[in-house]
mmCIF file of C-alpha atoms in Angstrom:
data_model
loop_
_atom_site.group_PDB
_atom_site.id
_atom_site.type_symbol
_atom_site.label_atom_id
_atom_site.label_comp_id
_atom_site.label_asym_id
_atom_site.label_seq_id
_atom_site.Cartn_x
_atom_site.Cartn_y
_atom_site.Cartn_z
ATOM 1 C CA UNK A 15 1.964 -19.632 8.759
ATOM 2 C CA UNK A 16 -1.729 -18.886 9.229
ATOM 3 C CA UNK A 17 -3.108 -16.034 7.148
ATOM 4 C CA UNK A 18 -3.606 -12.599 8.615
ATOM 5 C CA UNK A 19 -7.355 -12.303 9.156
ATOM 6 C CA UNK A 20 -10.081 -9.803 9.922
ATOM 7 C CA UNK A 21 -8.521 -6.878 8.096
ATOM 8 C CA UNK A 22 -10.989 -4.279 6.847
ATOM 9 C CA UNK A 23 -10.451 -1.053 4.952
ATOM 10 C CA UNK A 24 -13.726 0.609 4.059
ATOM 11 C CA UNK A 25 -12.272 3.903 2.858
ATOM 12 C CA UNK A 26 -10.170 4.920 -0.145
ATOM 13 C CA UNK A 27 -6.828 6.731 0.005
ATOM 14 C CA UNK A 28 -7.030 9.965 -2.008
ATOM 15 C CA UNK A 29 -4.955 13.115 -1.720
ATOM 16 C CA UNK A 30 -2.851 11.790 1.130
ATOM 17 C CA UNK A 31 -5.698 10.721 3.416
ATOM 18 C CA UNK A 32 -8.313 8.022 3.892
ATOM 19 C CA UNK A 33 -11.702 9.299 2.707
ATOM 20 C CA UNK A 34 -15.199 7.951 2.259
ATOM 21 C CA UNK A 35 -15.803 6.362 -1.115
ATOM 22 C CA UNK A 36 -18.322 7.784 -3.547
ATOM 23 C CA UNK A 37 -20.058 4.497 -4.293
ATOM 24 C CA UNK A 38 -17.179 2.019 -4.248
ATOM 25 C CA UNK A 39 -18.093 -1.571 -3.458
ATOM 26 C CA UNK A 40 -16.814 -3.387 -0.351
ATOM 27 C CA UNK A 41 -15.364 -6.749 -1.445
ATOM 28 C CA UNK A 42 -13.970 -9.771 0.362
ATOM 29 C CA UNK A 43 -10.208 -10.300 0.259
ATOM 30 C CA UNK A 44 -9.548 -14.030 -0.025
ATOM 31 C CA UNK A 45 -6.637 -16.098 1.237
ATOM 32 C CA UNK A 46 -5.205 -17.604 -1.970
ATOM 33 C CA UNK A 47 -4.203 -20.806 -0.166
ATOM 34 C CA UNK A 48 -7.779 -21.973 0.372
ATOM 35 C CA UNK A 49 -10.098 -19.168 -0.792
ATOM 36 C CA UNK A 50 -11.393 -18.258 2.663
ATOM 37 C CA UNK A 51 -12.124 -14.591 3.405
ATOM 38 C CA UNK A 52 -9.398 -12.834 5.413
ATOM 39 C CA UNK A 53 -10.783 -9.324 5.261
ATOM 40 C CA UNK A 54 -12.553 -6.697 3.205
ATOM 41 C CA UNK A 55 -11.473 -3.759 1.094
ATOM 42 C CA UNK A 56 -13.315 -0.924 -0.595
ATOM 43 C CA UNK A 57 -12.920 -0.741 -4.368
ATOM 44 C CA UNK A 58 -12.750 2.792 -5.696
ATOM 45 C CA UNK A 59 -15.626 3.949 -7.872
ATOM 46 C CA UNK A 60 -15.256 5.902 -11.090
ATOM 47 C CA UNK A 61 -15.908 9.082 -9.079
ATOM 48 C CA UNK A 62 -13.183 8.064 -6.592
ATOM 49 C CA UNK A 63 -10.738 7.558 -9.443
ATOM 50 C CA UNK A 64 -11.605 10.970 -10.871
ATOM 51 C CA UNK A 65 -10.976 12.545 -7.440
ATOM 52 C CA UNK A 66 -7.655 10.695 -7.138
ATOM 53 C CA UNK A 67 -6.501 11.859 -10.574
ATOM 54 C CA UNK A 68 -7.432 15.458 -9.738
ATOM 55 C CA UNK A 69 -5.613 15.242 -6.398
ATOM 56 C CA UNK A 70 -2.513 13.805 -8.087
ATOM 57 C CA UNK A 71 -2.550 16.512 -10.763
ATOM 58 C CA UNK A 72 -2.944 19.235 -8.122
ATOM 59 C CA UNK A 73 -0.104 17.761 -6.083
ATOM 60 C CA UNK A 74 2.178 17.713 -9.110
ATOM 61 C CA UNK A 75 1.181 21.242 -10.102
ATOM 62 C CA UNK A 76 1.993 22.490 -6.596
ATOM 63 C CA UNK A 77 5.637 21.642 -7.248
ATOM 64 C CA UNK A 78 6.217 20.486 -3.672
ATOM 65 C CA UNK A 79 7.663 17.118 -4.722
ATOM 66 C CA UNK A 80 8.465 17.938 -8.334
ATOM 67 C CA UNK A 81 10.733 20.844 -7.406
ATOM 68 C CA UNK A 82 12.445 19.112 -4.488
ATOM 69 C CA UNK A 83 16.119 18.435 -5.310
ATOM 70 C CA UNK A 84 16.879 14.778 -6.111
ATOM 71 C CA UNK A 85 19.078 14.291 -3.036
ATOM 72 C CA UNK A 86 16.224 15.402 -0.760
ATOM 73 C CA UNK A 87 13.742 13.170 -2.573
ATOM 74 C CA UNK A 88 16.150 10.266 -2.129
ATOM 75 C CA UNK A 89 16.354 10.985 1.606
ATOM 76 C CA UNK A 90 12.554 10.854 1.867
ATOM 77 C CA UNK A 91 12.437 7.530 0.030
ATOM 78 C CA UNK A 92 15.243 6.130 2.195
ATOM 79 C CA UNK A 93 13.271 7.096 5.321
ATOM 80 C CA UNK A 94 10.153 5.433 3.883
ATOM 81 C CA UNK A 95 12.195 2.272 3.233
ATOM 82 C CA UNK A 96 13.485 2.348 6.822
ATOM 83 C CA UNK A 97 9.918 2.546 8.149
ATOM 84 C CA UNK A 98 8.764 -0.354 5.945
ATOM 85 C CA UNK A 99 11.765 -2.496 6.813
ATOM 86 C CA UNK A 100 11.175 -1.950 10.543
ATOM 87 C CA UNK A 101 7.806 -3.670 10.035
ATOM 88 C CA UNK A 102 9.050 -6.293 7.588
ATOM 89 C CA UNK A 103 7.710 -9.344 9.450
ATOM 90 C CA UNK A 104 4.203 -7.932 9.809
ATOM 91 C CA UNK A 105 4.158 -6.708 6.204
ATOM 92 C CA UNK A 106 5.472 -10.060 4.974
ATOM 93 C CA UNK A 107 2.702 -11.866 6.872
ATOM 94 C CA UNK A 108 0.090 -9.599 5.287
ATOM 95 C CA UNK A 109 1.572 -9.971 1.792
ATOM 96 C CA UNK A 110 1.819 -13.737 2.135
ATOM 97 C CA UNK A 111 -1.816 -13.885 3.240
ATOM 98 C CA UNK A 112 -3.045 -11.613 0.467
ATOM 99 C CA UNK A 113 -0.832 -12.713 -2.440
ATOM 100 C CA UNK A 114 0.039 -16.274 -1.506
ATOM 101 C CA UNK A 115 3.732 -15.624 -2.110
ATOM 102 C CA UNK A 116 6.279 -17.407 0.094
ATOM 103 C CA UNK A 117 7.218 -15.535 3.274
ATOM 104 C CA UNK A 118 10.911 -15.531 2.252
ATOM 105 C CA UNK A 119 9.993 -13.854 -1.046
ATOM 106 C CA UNK A 120 7.956 -11.145 0.682
ATOM 107 C CA UNK A 121 10.790 -10.374 3.135
ATOM 108 C CA UNK A 122 13.496 -10.620 0.483
ATOM 109 C CA UNK A 123 11.890 -8.864 -2.465
ATOM 110 C CA UNK A 124 8.384 -7.426 -2.101
ATOM 111 C CA UNK A 125 9.074 -5.196 0.886
ATOM 112 C CA UNK A 126 12.702 -3.987 0.550
ATOM 113 C CA UNK A 127 13.072 -3.848 -3.219
ATOM 114 C CA UNK A 128 10.638 -1.148 -4.332
ATOM 115 C CA UNK A 129 12.409 1.655 -2.472
ATOM 116 C CA UNK A 130 15.974 0.389 -2.126
ATOM 117 C CA UNK A 131 16.529 -0.550 -5.761
ATOM 118 C CA UNK A 132 15.806 2.780 -7.394
#
């Protein structure tokens, strides 16, 4: 399988949305099979990390997720798993390109396991 190429993410995800970085460096993402560039990603700066920690603390303090009953939280995570699993082939291709793991491992473990095996 050829690697997924030409992917670029030049923003950082903070507080539930993609935002401009405050000085983070844009780096090449390399295909582990041969070291060729397959895309670019923005590394968060120290200021970005500080903003992310503040956003996470504010989110927790709001109680929106923290105070949601466990059964409702489980339903949200099940829905997230459904969405990921509907795109399993695409996600497996991306993970195989980025991590170098076998496609069967990505489809069997990386994608379904994090949310289904809670």
